Each structure stands twice: as C-alpha cells, then as structure tokens.
Short mmCIF file of C-alpha atoms and ligand atoms in Angstrom, two decimals:
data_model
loop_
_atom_site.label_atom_id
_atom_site.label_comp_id
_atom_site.label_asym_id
_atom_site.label_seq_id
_atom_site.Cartn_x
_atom_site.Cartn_y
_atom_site.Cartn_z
CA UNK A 37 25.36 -6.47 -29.49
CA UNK A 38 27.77 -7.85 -26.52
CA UNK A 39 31.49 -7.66 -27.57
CA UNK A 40 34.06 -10.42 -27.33
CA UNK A 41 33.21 -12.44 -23.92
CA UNK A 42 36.62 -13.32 -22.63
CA UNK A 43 35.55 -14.98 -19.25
CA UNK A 44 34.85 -18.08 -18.19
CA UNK A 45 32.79 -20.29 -15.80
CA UNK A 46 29.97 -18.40 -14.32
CA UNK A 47 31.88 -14.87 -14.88
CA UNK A 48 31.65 -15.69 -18.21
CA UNK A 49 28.00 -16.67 -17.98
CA UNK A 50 27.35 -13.69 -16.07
CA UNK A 51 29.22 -10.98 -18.17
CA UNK A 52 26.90 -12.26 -20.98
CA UNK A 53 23.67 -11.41 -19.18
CA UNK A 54 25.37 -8.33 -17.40
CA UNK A 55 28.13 -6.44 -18.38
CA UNK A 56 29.45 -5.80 -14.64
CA UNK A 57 32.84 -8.38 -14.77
CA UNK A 58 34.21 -6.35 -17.65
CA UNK A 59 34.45 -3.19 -15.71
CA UNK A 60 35.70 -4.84 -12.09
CA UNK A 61 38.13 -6.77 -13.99
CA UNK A 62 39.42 -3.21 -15.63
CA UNK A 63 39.68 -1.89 -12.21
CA UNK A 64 41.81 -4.52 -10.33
CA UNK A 65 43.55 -5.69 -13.19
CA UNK A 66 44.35 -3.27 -16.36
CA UNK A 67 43.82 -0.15 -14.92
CA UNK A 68 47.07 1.70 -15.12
CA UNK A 69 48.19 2.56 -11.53
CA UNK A 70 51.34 4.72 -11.10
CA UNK A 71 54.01 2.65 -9.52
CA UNK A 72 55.12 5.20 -7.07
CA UNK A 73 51.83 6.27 -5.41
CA UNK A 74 51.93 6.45 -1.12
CA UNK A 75 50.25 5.85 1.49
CA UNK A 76 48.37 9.03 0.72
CA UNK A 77 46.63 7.28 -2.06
CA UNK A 78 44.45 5.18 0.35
CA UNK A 79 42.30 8.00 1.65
CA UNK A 80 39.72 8.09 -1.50
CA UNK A 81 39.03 4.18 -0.54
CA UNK A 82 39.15 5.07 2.73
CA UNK A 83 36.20 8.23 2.60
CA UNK A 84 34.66 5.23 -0.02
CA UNK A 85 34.55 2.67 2.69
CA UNK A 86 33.42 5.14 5.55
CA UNK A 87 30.62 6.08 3.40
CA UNK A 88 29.17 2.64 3.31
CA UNK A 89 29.15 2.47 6.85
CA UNK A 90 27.44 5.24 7.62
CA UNK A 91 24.75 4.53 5.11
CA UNK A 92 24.23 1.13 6.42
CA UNK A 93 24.69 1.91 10.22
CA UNK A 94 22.62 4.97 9.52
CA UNK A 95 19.44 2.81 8.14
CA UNK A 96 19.90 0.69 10.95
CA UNK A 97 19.50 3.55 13.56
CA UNK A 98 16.97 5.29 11.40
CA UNK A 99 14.80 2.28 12.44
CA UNK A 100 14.58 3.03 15.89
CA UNK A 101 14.37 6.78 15.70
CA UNK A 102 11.61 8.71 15.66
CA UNK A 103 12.17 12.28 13.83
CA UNK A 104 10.04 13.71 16.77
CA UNK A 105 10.52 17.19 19.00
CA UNK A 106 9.09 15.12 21.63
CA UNK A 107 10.38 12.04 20.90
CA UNK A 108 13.97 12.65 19.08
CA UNK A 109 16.34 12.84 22.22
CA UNK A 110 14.61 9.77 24.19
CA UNK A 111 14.42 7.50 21.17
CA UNK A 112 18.17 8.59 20.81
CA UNK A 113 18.72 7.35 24.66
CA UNK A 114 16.70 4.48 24.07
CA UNK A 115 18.91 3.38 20.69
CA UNK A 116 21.40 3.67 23.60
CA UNK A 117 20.44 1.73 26.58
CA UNK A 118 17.59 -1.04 25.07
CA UNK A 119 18.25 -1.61 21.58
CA UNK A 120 20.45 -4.66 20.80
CA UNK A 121 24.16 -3.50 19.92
CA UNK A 122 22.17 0.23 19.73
CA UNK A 123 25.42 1.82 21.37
CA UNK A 124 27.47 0.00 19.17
CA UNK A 125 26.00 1.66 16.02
CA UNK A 126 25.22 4.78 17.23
CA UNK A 127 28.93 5.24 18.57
CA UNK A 128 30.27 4.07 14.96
CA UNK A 129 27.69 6.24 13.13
CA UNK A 130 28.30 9.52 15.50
CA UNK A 131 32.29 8.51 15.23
CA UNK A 132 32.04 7.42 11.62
CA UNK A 133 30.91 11.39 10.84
CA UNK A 134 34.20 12.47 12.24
CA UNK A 135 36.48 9.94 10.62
CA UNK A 136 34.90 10.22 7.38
CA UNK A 137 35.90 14.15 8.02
CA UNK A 138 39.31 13.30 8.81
CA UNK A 139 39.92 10.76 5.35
CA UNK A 140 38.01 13.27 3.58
CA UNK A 141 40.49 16.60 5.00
CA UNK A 142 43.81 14.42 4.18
CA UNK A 143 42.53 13.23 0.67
CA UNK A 144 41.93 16.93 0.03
CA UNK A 145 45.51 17.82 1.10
CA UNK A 146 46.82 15.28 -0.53
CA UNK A 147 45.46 16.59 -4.11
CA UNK A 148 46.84 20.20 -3.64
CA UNK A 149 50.17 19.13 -2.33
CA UNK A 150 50.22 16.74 -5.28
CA UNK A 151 48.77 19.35 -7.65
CA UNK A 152 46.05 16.47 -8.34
CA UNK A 153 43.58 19.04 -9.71
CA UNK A 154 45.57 19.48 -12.26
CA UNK A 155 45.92 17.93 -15.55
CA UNK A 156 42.57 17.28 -16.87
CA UNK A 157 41.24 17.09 -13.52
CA UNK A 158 39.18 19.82 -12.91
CA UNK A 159 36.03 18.21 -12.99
CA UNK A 160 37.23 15.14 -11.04
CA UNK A 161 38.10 18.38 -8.54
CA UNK A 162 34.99 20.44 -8.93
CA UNK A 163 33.01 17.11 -8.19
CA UNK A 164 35.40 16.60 -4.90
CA UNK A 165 34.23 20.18 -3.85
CA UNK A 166 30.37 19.26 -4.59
CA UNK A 167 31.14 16.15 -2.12
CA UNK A 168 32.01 18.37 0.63
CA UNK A 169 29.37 20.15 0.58
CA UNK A 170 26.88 17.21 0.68
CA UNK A 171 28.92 15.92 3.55
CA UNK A 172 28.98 19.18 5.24
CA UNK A 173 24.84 19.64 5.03
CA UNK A 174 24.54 16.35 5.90
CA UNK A 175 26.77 15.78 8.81
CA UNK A 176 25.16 19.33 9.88
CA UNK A 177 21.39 18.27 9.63
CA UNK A 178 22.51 14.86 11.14
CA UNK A 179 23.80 16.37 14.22
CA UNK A 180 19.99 17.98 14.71
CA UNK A 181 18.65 14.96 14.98
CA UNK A 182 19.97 14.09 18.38
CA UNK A 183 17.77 16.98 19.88
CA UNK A 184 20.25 17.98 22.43
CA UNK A 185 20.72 20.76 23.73
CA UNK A 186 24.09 22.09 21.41
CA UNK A 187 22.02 20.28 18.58
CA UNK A 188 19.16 22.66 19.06
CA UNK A 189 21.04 25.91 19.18
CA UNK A 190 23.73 25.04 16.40
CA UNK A 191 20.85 24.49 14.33
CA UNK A 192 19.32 27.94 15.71
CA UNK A 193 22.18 29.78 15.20
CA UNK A 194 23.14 27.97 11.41
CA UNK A 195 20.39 28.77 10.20
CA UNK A 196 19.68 31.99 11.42
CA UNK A 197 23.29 33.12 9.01
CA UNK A 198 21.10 32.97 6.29
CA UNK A 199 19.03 36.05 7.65
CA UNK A 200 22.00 38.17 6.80
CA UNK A 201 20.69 38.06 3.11
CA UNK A 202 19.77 41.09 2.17
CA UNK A 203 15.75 41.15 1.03
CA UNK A 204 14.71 38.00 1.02
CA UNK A 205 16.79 36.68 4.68
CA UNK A 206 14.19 36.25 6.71
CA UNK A 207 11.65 34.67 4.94
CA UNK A 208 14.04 32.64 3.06
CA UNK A 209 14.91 31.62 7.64
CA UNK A 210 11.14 31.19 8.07
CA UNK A 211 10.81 28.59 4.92
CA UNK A 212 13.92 26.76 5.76
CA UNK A 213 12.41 26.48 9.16
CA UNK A 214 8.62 25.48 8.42
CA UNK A 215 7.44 28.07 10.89
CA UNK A 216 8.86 30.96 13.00
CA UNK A 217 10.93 29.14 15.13
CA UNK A 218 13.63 25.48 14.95
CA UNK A 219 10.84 23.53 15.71
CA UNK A 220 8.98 19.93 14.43
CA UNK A 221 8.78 20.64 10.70
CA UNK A 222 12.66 21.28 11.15
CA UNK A 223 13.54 18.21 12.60
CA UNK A 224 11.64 16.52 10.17
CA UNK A 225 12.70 17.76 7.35
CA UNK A 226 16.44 17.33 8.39
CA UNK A 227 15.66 14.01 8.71
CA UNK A 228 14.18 13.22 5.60
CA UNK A 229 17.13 14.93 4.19
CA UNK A 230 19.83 13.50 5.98
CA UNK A 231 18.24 10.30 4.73
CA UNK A 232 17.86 11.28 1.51
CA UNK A 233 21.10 12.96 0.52
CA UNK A 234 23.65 10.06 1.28
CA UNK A 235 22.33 8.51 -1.92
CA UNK A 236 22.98 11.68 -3.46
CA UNK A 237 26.53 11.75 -1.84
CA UNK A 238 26.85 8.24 -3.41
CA UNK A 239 26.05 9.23 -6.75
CA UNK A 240 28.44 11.74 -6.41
CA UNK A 241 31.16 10.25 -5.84
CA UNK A 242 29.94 7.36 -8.52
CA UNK A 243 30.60 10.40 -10.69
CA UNK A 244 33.80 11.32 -8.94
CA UNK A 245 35.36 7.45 -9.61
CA UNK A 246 34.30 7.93 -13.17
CA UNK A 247 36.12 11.20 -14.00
CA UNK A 248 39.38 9.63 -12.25
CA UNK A 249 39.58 6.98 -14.51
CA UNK A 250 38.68 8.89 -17.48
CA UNK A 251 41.66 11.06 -16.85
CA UNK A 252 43.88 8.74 -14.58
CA UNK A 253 45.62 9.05 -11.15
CA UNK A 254 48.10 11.64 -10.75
CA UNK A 255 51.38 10.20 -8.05
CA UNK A 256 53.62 11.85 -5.96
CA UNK A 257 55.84 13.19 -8.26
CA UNK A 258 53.26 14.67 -10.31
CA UNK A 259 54.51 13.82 -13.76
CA UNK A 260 52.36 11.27 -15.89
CA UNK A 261 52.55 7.99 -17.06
CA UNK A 262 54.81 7.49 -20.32
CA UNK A 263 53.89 3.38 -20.16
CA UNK A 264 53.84 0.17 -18.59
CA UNK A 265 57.49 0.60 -16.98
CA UNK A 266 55.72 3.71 -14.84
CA UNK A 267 52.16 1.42 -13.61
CA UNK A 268 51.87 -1.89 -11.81
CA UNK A 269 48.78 -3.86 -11.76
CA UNK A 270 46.21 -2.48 -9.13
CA UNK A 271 45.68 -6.42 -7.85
CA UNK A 272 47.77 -7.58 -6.04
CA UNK A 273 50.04 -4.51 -4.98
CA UNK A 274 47.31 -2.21 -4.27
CA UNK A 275 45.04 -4.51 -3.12
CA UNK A 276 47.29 -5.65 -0.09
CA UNK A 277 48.96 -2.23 0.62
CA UNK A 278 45.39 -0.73 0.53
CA UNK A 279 43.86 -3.21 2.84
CA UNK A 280 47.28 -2.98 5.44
CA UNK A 281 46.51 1.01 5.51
CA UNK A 282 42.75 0.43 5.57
CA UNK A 283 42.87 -2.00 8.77
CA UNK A 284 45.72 0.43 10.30
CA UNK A 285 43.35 3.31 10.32
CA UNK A 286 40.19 1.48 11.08
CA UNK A 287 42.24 0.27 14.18
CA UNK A 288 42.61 4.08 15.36
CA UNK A 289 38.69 4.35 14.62
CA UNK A 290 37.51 1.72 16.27
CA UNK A 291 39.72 2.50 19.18
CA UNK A 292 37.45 5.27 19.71
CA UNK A 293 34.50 4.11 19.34
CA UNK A 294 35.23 1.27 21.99
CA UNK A 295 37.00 3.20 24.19
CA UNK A 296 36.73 7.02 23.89
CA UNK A 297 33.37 7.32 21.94
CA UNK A 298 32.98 10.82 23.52
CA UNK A 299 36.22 12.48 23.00
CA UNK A 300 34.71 14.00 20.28
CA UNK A 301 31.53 15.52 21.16
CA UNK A 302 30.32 18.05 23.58
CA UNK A 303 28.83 17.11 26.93
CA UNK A 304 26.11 19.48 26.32
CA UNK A 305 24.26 17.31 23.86
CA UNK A 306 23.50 14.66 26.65
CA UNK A 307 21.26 17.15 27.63
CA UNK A 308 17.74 17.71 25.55
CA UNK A 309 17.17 20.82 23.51
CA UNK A 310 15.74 23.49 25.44
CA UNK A 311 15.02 26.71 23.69
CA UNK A 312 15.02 28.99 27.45
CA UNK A 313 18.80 27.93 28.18
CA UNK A 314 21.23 28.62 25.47
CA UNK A 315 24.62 27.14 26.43
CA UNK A 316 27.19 29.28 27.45
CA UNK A 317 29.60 28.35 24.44
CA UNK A 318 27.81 27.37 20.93
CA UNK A 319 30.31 25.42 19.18
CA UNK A 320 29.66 23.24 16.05
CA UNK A 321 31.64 19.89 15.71
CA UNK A 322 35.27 19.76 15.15
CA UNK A 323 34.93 19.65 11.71
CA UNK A 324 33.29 22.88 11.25
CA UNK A 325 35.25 24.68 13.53
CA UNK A 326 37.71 25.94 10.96
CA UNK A 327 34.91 27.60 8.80
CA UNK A 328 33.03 28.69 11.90
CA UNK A 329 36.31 30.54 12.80
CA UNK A 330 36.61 32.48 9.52
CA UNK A 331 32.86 33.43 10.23
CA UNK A 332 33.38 34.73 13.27
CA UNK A 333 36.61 36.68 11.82
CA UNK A 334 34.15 38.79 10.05
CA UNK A 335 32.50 41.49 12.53
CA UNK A 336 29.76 41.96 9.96
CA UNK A 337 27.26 39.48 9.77
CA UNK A 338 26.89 39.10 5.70
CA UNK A 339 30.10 39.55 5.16
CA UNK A 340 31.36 36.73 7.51
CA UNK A 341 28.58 33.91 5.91
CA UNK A 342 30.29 35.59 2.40
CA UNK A 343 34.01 34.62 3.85
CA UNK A 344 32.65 31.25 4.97
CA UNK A 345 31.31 30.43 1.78
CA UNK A 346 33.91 32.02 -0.59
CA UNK A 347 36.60 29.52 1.95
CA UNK A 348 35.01 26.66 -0.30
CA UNK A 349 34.74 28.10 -3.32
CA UNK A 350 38.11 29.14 -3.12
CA UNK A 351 39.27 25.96 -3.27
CA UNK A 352 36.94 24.68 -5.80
CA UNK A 353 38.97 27.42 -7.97
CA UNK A 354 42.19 25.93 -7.69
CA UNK A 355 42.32 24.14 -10.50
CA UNK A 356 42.56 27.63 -12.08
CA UNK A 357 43.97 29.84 -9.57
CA UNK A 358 47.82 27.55 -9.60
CA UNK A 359 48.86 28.52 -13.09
CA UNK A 360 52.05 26.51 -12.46
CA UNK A 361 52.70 23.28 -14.90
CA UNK A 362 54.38 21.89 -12.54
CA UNK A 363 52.09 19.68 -10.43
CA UNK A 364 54.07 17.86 -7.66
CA UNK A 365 54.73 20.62 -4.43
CA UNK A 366 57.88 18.22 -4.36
CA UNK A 367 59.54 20.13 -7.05
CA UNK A 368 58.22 23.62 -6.53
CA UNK A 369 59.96 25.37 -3.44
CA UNK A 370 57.74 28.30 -3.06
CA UNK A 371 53.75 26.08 -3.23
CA UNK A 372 55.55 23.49 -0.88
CA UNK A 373 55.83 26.72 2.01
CA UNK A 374 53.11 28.02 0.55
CA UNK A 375 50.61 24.63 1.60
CA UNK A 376 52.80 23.84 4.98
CA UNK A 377 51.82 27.71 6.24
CA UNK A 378 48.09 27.16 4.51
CA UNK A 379 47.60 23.60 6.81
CA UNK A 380 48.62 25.20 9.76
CA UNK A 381 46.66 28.10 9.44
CA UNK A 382 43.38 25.93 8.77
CA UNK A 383 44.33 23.71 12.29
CA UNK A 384 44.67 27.17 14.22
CA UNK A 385 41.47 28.05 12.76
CA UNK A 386 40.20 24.86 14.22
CA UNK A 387 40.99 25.91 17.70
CA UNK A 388 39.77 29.19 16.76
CA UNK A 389 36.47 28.45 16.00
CA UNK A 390 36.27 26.21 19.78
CA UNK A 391 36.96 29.11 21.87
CA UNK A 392 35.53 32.74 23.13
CA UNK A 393 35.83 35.47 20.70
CA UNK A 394 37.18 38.07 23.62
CA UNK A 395 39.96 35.44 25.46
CA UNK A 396 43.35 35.21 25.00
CA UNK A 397 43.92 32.45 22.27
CA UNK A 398 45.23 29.59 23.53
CA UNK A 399 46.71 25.85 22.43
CA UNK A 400 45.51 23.33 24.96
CA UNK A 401 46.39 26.11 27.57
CA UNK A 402 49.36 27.09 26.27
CA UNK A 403 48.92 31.17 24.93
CA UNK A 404 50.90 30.29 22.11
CA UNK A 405 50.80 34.33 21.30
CA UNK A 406 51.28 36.31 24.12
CA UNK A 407 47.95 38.16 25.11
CA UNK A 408 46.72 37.85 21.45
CA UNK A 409 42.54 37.95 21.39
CA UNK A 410 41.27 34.90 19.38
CA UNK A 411 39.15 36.94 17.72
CA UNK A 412 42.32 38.85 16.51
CA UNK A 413 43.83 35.23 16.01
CA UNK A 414 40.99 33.82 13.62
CA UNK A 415 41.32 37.68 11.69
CA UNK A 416 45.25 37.22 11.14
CA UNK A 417 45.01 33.38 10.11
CA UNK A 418 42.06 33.94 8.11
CA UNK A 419 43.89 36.23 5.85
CA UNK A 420 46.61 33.45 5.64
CA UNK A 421 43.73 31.17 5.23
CA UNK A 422 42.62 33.70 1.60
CA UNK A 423 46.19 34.92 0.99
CA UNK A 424 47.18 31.40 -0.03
CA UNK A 425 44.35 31.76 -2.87
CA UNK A 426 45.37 35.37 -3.80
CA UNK A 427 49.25 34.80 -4.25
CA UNK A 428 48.98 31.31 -6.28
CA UNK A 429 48.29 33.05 -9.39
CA UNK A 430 52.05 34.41 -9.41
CA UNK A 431 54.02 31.98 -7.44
CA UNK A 432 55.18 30.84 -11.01
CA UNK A 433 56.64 34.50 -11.87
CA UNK A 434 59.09 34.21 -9.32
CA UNK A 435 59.18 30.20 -8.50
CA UNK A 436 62.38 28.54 -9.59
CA UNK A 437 61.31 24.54 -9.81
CA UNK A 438 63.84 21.63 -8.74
CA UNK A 439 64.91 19.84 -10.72
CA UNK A 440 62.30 16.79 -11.91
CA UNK A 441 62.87 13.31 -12.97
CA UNK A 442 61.85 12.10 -16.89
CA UNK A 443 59.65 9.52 -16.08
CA UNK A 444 58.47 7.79 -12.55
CA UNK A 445 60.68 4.34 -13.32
CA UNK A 446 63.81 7.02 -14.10
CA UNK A 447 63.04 8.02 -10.39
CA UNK A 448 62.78 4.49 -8.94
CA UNK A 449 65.04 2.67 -10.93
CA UNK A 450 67.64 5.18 -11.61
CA UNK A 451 67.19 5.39 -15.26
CA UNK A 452 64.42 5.94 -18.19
C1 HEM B 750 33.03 10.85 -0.06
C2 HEM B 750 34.17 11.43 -0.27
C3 HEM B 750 35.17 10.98 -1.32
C4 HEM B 750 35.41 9.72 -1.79
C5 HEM B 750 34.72 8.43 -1.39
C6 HEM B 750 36.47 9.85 -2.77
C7 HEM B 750 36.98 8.79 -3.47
C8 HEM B 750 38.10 8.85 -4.26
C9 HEM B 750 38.84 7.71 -4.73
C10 HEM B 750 38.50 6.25 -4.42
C11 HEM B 750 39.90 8.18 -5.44
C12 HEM B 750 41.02 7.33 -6.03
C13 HEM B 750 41.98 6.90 -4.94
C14 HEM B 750 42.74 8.02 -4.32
O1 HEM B 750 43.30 8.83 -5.05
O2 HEM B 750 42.75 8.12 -3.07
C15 HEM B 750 39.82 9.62 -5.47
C16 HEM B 750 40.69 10.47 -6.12
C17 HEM B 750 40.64 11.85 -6.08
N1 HEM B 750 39.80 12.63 -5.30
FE1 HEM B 750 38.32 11.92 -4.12
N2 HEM B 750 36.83 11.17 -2.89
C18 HEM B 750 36.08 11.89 -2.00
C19 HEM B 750 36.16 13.27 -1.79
C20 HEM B 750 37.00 14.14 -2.47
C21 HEM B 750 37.09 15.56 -2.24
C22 HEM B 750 36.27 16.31 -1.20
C23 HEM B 750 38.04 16.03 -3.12
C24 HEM B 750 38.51 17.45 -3.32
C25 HEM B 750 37.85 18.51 -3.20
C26 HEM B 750 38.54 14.94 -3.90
C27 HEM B 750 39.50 15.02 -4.89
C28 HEM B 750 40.09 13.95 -5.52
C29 HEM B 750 41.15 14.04 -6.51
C30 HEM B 750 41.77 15.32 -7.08
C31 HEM B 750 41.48 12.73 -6.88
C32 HEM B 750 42.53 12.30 -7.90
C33 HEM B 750 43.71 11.82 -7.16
C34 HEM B 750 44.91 11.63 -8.01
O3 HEM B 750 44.82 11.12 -9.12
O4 HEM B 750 45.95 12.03 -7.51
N3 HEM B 750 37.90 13.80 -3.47
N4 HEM B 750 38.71 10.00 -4.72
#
C-alpha cells in the first residue's frame, strides 16, 4: 500500500509509481541540519562528488585501455597523445585519486576533532574506516595499471609484505600474484578489480549516508539538537554554501590538472615497467606515504605490515578508545593538543615515508632536526602516531572540560 501522496504534477505522478521524491524531498527539505555546522561539513559531499568522477572518467579510460603487460603502458600513452580529450581524463582521473585522498583525510579529521564518532555513530564510523580501505586497494591496484616503471615495483614490493606471514606468506604472494612473479595475470586481475570495487565503494558509502541520517549530523560544538531553534532547512542554506565550497575547491583541483597535472606523481612512471632496473627510490603515492613510513619504522618485516595495519584499525577503534562524553575537541583542552600533535605527526610521517631510510630527515631541505636519521624520525613520530591511541582512554581522568553552551541557538543567539 503507498502512503499519503503529498506531491503534485509529475512528482506526484511519479512518487506514485516510485517512491524516490519522498526520500529527496526528506533530504533537502526536512532533514534536520544543525544550524552551526562549517565549512568542514562540505568534505563528505565533496569525497561524494569526487567519487562520481572517477567512476565515470574511469569507464571512459577503461575503454581505451588494454589490461595488457605488453600493451598497458602504450595504450596508457596512446589515451594520452590520440584519443580525443584522452589527456583531459586521464589527468582528472590520475588527479581525481589524489583529491579524493585529500577530501577524504580532512573529512576524517574533521570527525575526531568533532568527536563525530561518537554518539550513536559507531557504525556510521566503522563504515568510514571500511571506505578507506576500498579506496586505499583501489587507488593502489589503479596505480598498477599504468605499467610504469614505479608502478611495477610498488606493486612488487606491496605485495611481497604479505610474505612476512608466517606459514602460509608465500603461497598466499604466489596466489595473489597468479604465478611466481608481478606479471599478466596481475595486471589483469587488478584491473578487473579496480573496476569492480568502485561499485563496491559506492555501496559503501550508500550505507555510510544511511547510518548518518539514522543517527543525525553531529556540529562543531558537539552537543545535539534539542529542536527546530538548533536546525535550518538543508535547501537553501546548505545548498548554496555547499555549492560556494564545492566550486572553491574544485577550482584548486582543476588548477592542477590544467596546469600542474604532474606535481603529484613521480617521473619514474613515464618510464615502462622493467623488472632488471629497480629505481633507486621506491616510493608509493603521497597518500600512502604516511603508512609506508610507519612500515618502514619497524626493522622487522612482520612486525612493520602489523604496525601498518593496526595504524587503521586504530582508528576504526575510536569510537571506543575516547571514553570522554564530551564530543566537541572545542571544549576539551587536553584531546584538542592531543589531535594538533597527532596531525602533525601523520604530515611528518608523510615526508617520512618519501625519503631514504639512512639520510638526515629533512623538510623541503630544511633538517628540521639537526642530524636526526629519518629512519629514527618515522620511529619517534610513529610512537606519537600510536601514543595518541594509547593515552585517549584516560585523557578524561585528568581532563578538566570548558565550559559548554546548553543548546547550539544559546551559542548563536546568546540565549536558550
Ligand atoms: C568515499 C568517501 C566518503 C564519502 C563520499 C562520505 C560521505 C559523507 C557525507 C556526504 C557525510 C555527510 C556530510 C558531512 O558530514 O560532510 C558524511 C558524514 C560522516 N562521515 Fe563520511 N564519507 C566518506 C568517507 C568517510 C571516512 C573514511 C570516514 C571515517 C573513517 C567518515 C566518517 C564520517 C562521519 C563520522 C560522518 C558524520 C559527520 C557528522 O555528523 O559530524 N566518512 N560522510
């Protein structure tokens, strides 16, 4: 039985057939969206947008490809020089990857400074965690498909990390592989499955919208919504603030991909995979870098693919790890620190993982301390990187939280 049809015209018409109005019309119009959220809020529909594009400017290229060791790297160049607009989507595609990253890194920070995994939200959290991972196996096994050089031997050495299981290691290398060595059944496999699991990533985060508005959106001050003098209607406000923010940071994007389409990627790749010359430097993209560094921090093999993977799950666990009821860092002195030191730890982990194990560690030149190794660097700030985990559990022993507001109109409008 259909319920009450309260549209009209062909919405009306349509609703009646297909029950897809009701639910677009409880988005935009009824559901209940804090007043005071920020620009931080615009991320999620950021990552949401970003994800479109790649699937559709992924299909497009995935026409002209050819998921080929003798084939992948020219069809790639070809995409480039003969297809029509072919630089234009494999420049937003290869970009795309990073600025997905990049909405996908602030939305994260943006729910522990906020405390967003809080409050009903673990599963809206755990879900968030499940979407990195798809992202990061994806934007890994994407990478592959260029058949460069640093595509070849980042896939190599990736894969080889899961030889440091004990017992079943090397055949479990062997069957990821299809055969002894990176070689055709690899590439073709990744592709299939960087194909395949976008639509995965999509159902995902299908899931991930659902949960939010089971639950609702937390704001910046962390407190919830007592009624309609906290929320404002999602259309119009949010509509036009989102679509400002939106067009601000597609403007930084697309500067890139017009004008520096590079900047992010390593020169090696322009050159095809050759297993008898292994570059110099093996670095993954920037992205990874931050996980590759806490790998490398490791000098045992196991135990550094163990700290790389436990640096996820770790945060998948902080929904029960902060004990505190307070959400909002804004009113708890110690987590606010706490998340500033945790940030920059993860960036200098970022130019961690870029550089040579036995130099000095430096910032764009600069040996930001003294003679210090980076290897020693990536040990020191990935203990940061795991003390942030270990501590939460008793920040609220010894916190002392500031003062909060009632409600979020007492805090805009001065009273309840
Ligand atoms: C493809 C990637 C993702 C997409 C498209 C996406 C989409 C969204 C959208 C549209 C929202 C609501 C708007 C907003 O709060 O910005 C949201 C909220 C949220 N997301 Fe994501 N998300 C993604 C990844 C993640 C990840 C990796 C995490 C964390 C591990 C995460 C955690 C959250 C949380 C906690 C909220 C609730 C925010 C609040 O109420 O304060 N999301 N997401």
């Amino acid at each position: 039985m259909s319920q009450a049809n309260q549209y009209k015209g062909f919405a009306g018409w349509l609703e009646k057939r297909l029950p897809i109005i009701s639910p677009a019309d409880h988005f935009f119009n009824h559901y209940p969206t804090p007043r005071n959220l920020n620009y931080f809020w615009n991320f999620g529909a950021i990552a949401g947008l970003l994800m479109g594009l790649m699937i559709l400017t992924g299909l497009i290229l995935a026409m002209q490809y050819t998921p080929s060791t003798l084939h992948a790297f020219d069809s790639v160049e070809r995409i480039m020089r003969d297809v029509n607009y072919g630089w234009l989507l494999r420049y937003l595609h290869m970009n795309g990857a990073s600025f997905f990253f990049i909405a996908v890194y602030i939305h994260i920070f943006r729910g522990v400074y906020y405390g967003s995994y809080k409050g009903e939200r673990e599963v809206l959290w755990i879900l968030g965690i499940v979407i990195l991972v798809l992202m990061m196996a994806i934007a890994f096994m994407g990478y592959s498909l260029v058949w460069g050089n640093m595509s070849f031997w980042g896939v190599t050495v990736i894969t080889n990390l899961f030889s440091a299981i004990p017992v079943v290691g090397d055949t479990l290398v062997t069957w990821l592989w299809g055969g002894f060595s990176v070689d055709n059944p690899t590439l073709n496999r990744f592709f299939v499955l960087h194909f395949a699991l976008p639509f995965v990533l999509l159902a995902v985060v299908g899931l991930h919208v659902l949960a939010l508005h089971q639950v609702g959106s937390n704001n910046p001050l962390g407190i919830d919504m007592k009624g309609p003098q906290d929320t404002m209607s999602f259309h119009p406000y949010f509509t036009m603030e989102k679509l400002f923010f939106i067009g601000l940071f597609f403007t930084i994007y697309f500067l890139v991909v017009f004008f520096a389409p590079n900047m992010l990627g390593e020169a090696i790749n322009y050159e095809p995979a050759n297993p008898l010359s292994t570059p110099e430097h093996i670095v993954p993209e920037w992205y990874f870098l931050p996980f590759y560094a806490i790998l490398r921090s490791i000098p045992d093999k196991l135990g550094g693919v163990i700290a790389m993977g436990g640096a996820i799950v770790a945060l998948g666990l902080l929904p029960w790890l902060d004990r505190s009821p307070i959400r909002s860092a804004r009113f708890r002195p110690v987590f606010q620190i706490m998340v500033f030191v945790f940030v920059i730890a993860c960036i200098i982990l970022g130019f961690v993982g870029a550089q040579v194990p036995a130099d000095a560690f430096q910032i764009y030149g600069v040996q930001v301390f003294g003679s210090l190794s980076v290897l020693r660097t990536g040990q020191i700030f990935t203990a940061i990187y795991f003390g942030f985990f270990v501590l939460l559990p008793f920040v609220p022993l010894f916190e002392r939280p500031r003062k909060m507001p009632r409600s979020i109109a007492e805090a805009i409008d001065g009273h309840a």
